[in-house]
Tab-separated table of C-alpha atoms in Angstrom:
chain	number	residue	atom	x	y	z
A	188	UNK	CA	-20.217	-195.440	175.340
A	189	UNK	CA	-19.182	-197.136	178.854
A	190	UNK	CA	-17.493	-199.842	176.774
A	191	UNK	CA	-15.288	-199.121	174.049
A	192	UNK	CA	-13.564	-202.062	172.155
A	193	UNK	CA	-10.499	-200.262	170.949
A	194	UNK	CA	-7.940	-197.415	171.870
A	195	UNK	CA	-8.503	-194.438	169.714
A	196	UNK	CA	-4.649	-193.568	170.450
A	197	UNK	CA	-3.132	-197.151	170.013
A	198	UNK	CA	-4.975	-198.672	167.075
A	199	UNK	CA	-4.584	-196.792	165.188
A	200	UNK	CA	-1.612	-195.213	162.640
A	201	UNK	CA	-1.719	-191.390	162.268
A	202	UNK	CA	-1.453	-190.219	158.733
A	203	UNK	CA	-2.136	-186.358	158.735
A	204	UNK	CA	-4.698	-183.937	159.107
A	205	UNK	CA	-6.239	-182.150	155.763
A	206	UNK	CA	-8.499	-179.481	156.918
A	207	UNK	CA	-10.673	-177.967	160.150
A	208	UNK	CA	-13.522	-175.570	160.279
A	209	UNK	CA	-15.190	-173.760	163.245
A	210	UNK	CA	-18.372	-174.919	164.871
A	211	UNK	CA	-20.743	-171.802	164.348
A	212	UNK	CA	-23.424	-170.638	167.165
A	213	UNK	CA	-26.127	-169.905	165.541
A	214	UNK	CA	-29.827	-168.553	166.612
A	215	UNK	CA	-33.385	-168.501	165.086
A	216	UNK	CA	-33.718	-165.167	164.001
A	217	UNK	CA	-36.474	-164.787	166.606
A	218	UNK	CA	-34.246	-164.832	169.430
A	219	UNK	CA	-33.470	-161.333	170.900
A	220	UNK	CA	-30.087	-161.400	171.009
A	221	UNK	CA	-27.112	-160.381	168.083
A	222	UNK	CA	-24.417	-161.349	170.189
A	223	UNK	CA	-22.610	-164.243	172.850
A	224	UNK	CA	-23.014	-161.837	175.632
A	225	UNK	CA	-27.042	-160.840	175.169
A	226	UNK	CA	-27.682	-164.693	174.355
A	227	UNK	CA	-25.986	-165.781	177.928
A	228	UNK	CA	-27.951	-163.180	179.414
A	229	UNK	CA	-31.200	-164.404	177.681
A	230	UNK	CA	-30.463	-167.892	178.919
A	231	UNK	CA	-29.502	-167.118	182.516
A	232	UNK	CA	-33.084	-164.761	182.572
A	233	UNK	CA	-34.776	-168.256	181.563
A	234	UNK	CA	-33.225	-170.908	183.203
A	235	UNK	CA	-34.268	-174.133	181.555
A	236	UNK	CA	-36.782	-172.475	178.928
A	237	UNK	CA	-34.670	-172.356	175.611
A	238	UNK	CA	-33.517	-175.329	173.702
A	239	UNK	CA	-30.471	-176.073	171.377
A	240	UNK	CA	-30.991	-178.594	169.385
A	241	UNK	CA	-27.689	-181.222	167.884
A	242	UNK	CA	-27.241	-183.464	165.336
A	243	UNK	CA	-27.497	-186.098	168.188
A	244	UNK	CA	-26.797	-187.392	171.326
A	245	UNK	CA	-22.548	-187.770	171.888
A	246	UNK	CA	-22.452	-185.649	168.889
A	247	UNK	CA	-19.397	-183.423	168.427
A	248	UNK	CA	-22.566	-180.316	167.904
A	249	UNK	CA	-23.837	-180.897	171.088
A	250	UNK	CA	-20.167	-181.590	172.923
A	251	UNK	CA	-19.492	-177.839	171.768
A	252	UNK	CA	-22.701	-176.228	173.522
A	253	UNK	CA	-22.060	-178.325	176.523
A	254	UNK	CA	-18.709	-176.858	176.631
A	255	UNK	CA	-20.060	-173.514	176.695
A	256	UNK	CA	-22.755	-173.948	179.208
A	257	UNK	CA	-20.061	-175.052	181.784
A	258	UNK	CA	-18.195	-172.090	180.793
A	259	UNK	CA	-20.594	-169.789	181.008
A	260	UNK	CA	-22.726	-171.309	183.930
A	261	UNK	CA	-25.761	-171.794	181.786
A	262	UNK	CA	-29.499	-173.891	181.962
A	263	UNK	CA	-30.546	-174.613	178.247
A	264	UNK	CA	-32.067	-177.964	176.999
A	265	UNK	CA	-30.677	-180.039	174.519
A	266	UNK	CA	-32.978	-181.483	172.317
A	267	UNK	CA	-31.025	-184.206	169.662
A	268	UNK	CA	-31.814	-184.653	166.108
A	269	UNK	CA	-30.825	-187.159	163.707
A	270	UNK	CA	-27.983	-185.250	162.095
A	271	UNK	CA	-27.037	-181.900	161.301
A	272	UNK	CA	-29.914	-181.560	158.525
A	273	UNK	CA	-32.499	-182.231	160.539
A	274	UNK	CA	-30.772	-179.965	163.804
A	275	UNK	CA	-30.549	-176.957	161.319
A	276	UNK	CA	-34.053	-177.513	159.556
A	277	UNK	CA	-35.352	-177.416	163.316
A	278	UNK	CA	-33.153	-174.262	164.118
A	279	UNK	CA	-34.637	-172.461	161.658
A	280	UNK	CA	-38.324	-173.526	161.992
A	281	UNK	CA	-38.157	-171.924	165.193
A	282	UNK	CA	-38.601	-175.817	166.698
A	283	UNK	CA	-35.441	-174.955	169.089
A	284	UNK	CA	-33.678	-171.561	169.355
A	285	UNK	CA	-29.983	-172.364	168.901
A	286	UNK	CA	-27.112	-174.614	167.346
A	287	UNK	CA	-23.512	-174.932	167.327
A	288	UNK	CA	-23.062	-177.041	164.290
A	289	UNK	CA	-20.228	-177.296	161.993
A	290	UNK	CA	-19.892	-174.609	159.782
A	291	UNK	CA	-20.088	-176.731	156.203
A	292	UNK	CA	-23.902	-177.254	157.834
A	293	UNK	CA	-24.980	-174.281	158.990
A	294	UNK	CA	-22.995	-171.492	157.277
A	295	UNK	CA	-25.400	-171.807	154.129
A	296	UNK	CA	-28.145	-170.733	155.977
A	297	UNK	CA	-26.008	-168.278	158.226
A	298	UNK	CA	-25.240	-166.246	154.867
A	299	UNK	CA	-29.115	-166.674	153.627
A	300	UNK	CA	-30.066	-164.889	156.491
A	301	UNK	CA	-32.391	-167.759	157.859
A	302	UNK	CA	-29.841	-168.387	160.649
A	303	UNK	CA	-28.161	-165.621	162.963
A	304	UNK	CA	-24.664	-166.638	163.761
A	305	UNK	CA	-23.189	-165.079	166.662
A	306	UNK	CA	-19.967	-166.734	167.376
A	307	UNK	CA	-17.413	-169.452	166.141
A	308	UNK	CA	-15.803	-171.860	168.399
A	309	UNK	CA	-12.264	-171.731	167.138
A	310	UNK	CA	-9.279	-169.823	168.801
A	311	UNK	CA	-9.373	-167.553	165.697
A	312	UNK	CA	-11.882	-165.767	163.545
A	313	UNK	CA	-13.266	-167.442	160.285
A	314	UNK	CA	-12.290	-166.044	156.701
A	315	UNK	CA	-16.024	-167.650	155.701
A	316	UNK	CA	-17.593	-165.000	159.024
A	317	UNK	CA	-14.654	-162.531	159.330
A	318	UNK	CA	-17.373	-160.343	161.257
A	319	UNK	CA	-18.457	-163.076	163.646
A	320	UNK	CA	-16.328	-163.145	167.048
A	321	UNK	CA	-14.652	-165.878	168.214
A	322	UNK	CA	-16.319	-167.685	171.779
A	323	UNK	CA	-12.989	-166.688	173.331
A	324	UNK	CA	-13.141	-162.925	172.530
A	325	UNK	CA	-16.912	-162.556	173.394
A	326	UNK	CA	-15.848	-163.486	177.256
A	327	UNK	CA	-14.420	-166.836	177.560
A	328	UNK	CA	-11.237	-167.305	176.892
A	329	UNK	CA	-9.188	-170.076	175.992
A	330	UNK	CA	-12.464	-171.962	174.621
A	331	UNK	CA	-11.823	-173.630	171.399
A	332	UNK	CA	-13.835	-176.067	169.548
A	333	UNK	CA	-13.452	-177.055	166.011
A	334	UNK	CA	-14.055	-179.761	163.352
A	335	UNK	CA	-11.042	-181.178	162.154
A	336	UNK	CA	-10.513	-183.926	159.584
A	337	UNK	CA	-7.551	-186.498	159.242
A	338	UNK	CA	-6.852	-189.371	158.015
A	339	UNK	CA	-5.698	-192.767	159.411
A	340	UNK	CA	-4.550	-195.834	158.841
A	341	UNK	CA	-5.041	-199.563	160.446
A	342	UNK	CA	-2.438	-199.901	162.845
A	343	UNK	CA	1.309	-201.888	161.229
A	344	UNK	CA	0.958	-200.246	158.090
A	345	UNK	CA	3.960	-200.561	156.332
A	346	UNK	CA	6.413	-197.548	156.533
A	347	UNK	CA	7.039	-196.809	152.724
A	348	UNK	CA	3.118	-197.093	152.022
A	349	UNK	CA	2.269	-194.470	155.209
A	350	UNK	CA	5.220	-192.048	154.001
A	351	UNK	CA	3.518	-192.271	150.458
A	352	UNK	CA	0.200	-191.700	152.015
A	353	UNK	CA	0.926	-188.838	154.169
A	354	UNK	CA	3.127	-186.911	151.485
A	355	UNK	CA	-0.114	-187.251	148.452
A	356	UNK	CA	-2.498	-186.402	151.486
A	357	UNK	CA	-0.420	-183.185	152.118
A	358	UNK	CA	-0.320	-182.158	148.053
A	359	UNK	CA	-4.165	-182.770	147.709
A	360	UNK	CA	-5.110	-180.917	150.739
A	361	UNK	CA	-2.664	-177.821	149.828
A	362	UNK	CA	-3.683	-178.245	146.120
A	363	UNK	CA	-5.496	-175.098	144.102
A	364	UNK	CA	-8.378	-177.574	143.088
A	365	UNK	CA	-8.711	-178.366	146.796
A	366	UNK	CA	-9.310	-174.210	147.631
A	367	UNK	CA	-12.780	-173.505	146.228
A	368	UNK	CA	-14.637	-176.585	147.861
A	369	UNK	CA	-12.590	-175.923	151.084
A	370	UNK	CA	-13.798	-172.285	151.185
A	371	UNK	CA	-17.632	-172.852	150.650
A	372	UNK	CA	-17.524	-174.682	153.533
A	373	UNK	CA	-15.986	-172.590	155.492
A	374	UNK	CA	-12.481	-174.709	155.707
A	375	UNK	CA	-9.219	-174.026	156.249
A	376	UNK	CA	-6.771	-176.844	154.442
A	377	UNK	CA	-4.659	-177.858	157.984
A	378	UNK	CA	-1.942	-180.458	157.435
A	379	UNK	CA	0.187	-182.171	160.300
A	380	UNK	CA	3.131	-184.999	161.057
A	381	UNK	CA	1.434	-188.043	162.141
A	382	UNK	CA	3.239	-187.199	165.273
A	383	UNK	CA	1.272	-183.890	165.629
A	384	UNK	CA	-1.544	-185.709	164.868
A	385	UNK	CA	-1.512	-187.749	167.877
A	386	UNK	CA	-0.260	-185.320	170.147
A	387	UNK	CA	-4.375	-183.656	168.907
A	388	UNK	CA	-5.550	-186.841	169.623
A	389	UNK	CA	-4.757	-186.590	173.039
A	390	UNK	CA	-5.885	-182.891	173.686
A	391	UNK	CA	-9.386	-183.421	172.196
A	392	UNK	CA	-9.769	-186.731	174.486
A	393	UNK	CA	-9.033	-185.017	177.594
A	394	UNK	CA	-10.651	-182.098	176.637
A	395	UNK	CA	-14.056	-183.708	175.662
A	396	UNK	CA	-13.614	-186.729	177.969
A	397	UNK	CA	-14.171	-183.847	180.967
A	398	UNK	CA	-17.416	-182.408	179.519
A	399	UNK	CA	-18.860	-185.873	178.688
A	400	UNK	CA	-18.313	-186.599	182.474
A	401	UNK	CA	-19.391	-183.378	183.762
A	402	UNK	CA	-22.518	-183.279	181.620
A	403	UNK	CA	-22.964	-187.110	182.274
A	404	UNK	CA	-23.367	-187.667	178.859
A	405	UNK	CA	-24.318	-190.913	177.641
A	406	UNK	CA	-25.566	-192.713	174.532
C-alpha cells in the first residue's frame, strides 16, 4: 500500500513472539524436478512458462518466491489466489506448478503425497521435513523466510498489565498442551523480550520492504 496510516514500529507495544514455522516450496507432482537446483534449472529452460501461484497479492506466500527469484535470477509468473486454500487446491490440480506457502497449509498435503516439497525457507531444517533442505543449503545462502507469530499490544499499555501479558504468553507457548498442535503444523514454540521483538520488526521491514520495491509490488 503507497499509503499507510500507522507505523508498524511505533504504534504499537511489543509483547512477545509464541511460535514460527518455515514457508515450504512445494511442486505439483508433475513437475520434473525433486530438488531446488533441477526446479531453477527447469525455470531458467522456460523463461516465463511456469506459474506459482500465492494466497494473494502482498501476501507473505508470494513475498517468499519473489525473494527467491531475485536470488536465483529467475522468470516464473505469479498467479494470486484468495488465500492459502485456494493457492494449494490450485497447486495440486496442476492449475499452477509451485507454492511457497506456510507450512500449517501445505505440509498436509506435502506428507499425503499430493504435493512435492523441495525446500523450506528457514535458516534451519524443519523437525515436521527433517529430509527437506533448507533454501540456503540447496545454493543460496543466507536466504531465510519464515512465518512467525507474536503478539502485541495498543501502544501506552500499562506496564504491570504488559509484564503480566508477556510472562502468561511465554508459559502457554512453552506449555506441554501447546506441543502437539504446534507440531502438526509444523511449528516451533519461539518466545522473545518485547525488545527482541522489535529489533525482528525491523529486519523483516527492511528485508521485505527491498523485494516489494524490486518486484514493484503493489496491491
Amino acid at each position: 500500500f503507497p499509503n499507510v496510516n500507522y507505523d508498524s514500529i511505533k504504534d504499537f507495544e511489543p509483547i512477545t513472539l509464541v511460535a514460527s514455522t518455515p514457508y515450504l516450496l512445494v511442486l505439483h507432482p508433475s513437475v520434473k524436478a525433486t530438488t531446488l537446483k533441477e526446479f531453477i534449472a527447469l525455470v531458467k529452460s522456460q523463461p516465463g512458462k511456469l506459474n506459482y501461484a500465492s494466497a494473494g497479492s502482498g501476501t507473505t506466500t508470494q513475498l517468499a518466491m519473489e525473494m527467491l527469484k531475485l536470488a536465483a535470477g529467475i522468470d516464473i509468473v505469479h498467479v494470486p489466489f484468495k488465500g492459502n486454500g485456494p493457492a494449494g487446491v490450485a497447486t495440486m490440480a496442476g492449475q499452477v506448478q509451485a507454492l511457497f506457502g506456510s507450512m500449517p497449509a501445505v505440509l498436509p498435503f506435502a506428507k499425503a503425497g499430493k504435493l512435492n516439497p523441495i525446500a523450506v525457507g528457514t535458516a534451519k531444517r524443519s523437525s515436521a521435513l527433517p529430509s527437506v533442505p533448507t533454501v540456503a543449503e540447496s545454493g543460496y545462502p543466507g536466504f531465510e523466510v519464515s512465518l512467525w507469530l507474536g503478539f502485541f499490544a495498543p501502544k501506552g499499555i500499562s506496564g504491570p498489565v504488559s509484564k503480566r501479558l508477556y510472562s502468561e504468553l511465554v508459559a502457554i507457548a512453552k506449555s506441554p498442551e501447546m506441543k502437539e498442535p504446534f507440531e502438526r503444523n509444523g511449528a516451533d514454540p519461539v518466545t522473545t523480550t518485547p525488545a527482541e521483538l522489535t529489533k525482528l520488526m525491523k529486519v523483516e521491514l527492511e528485508k521485505y520492504s527491498k523485494v516489494i520495491k524490486a518486484a514493484n509490488i503493489k496491491i
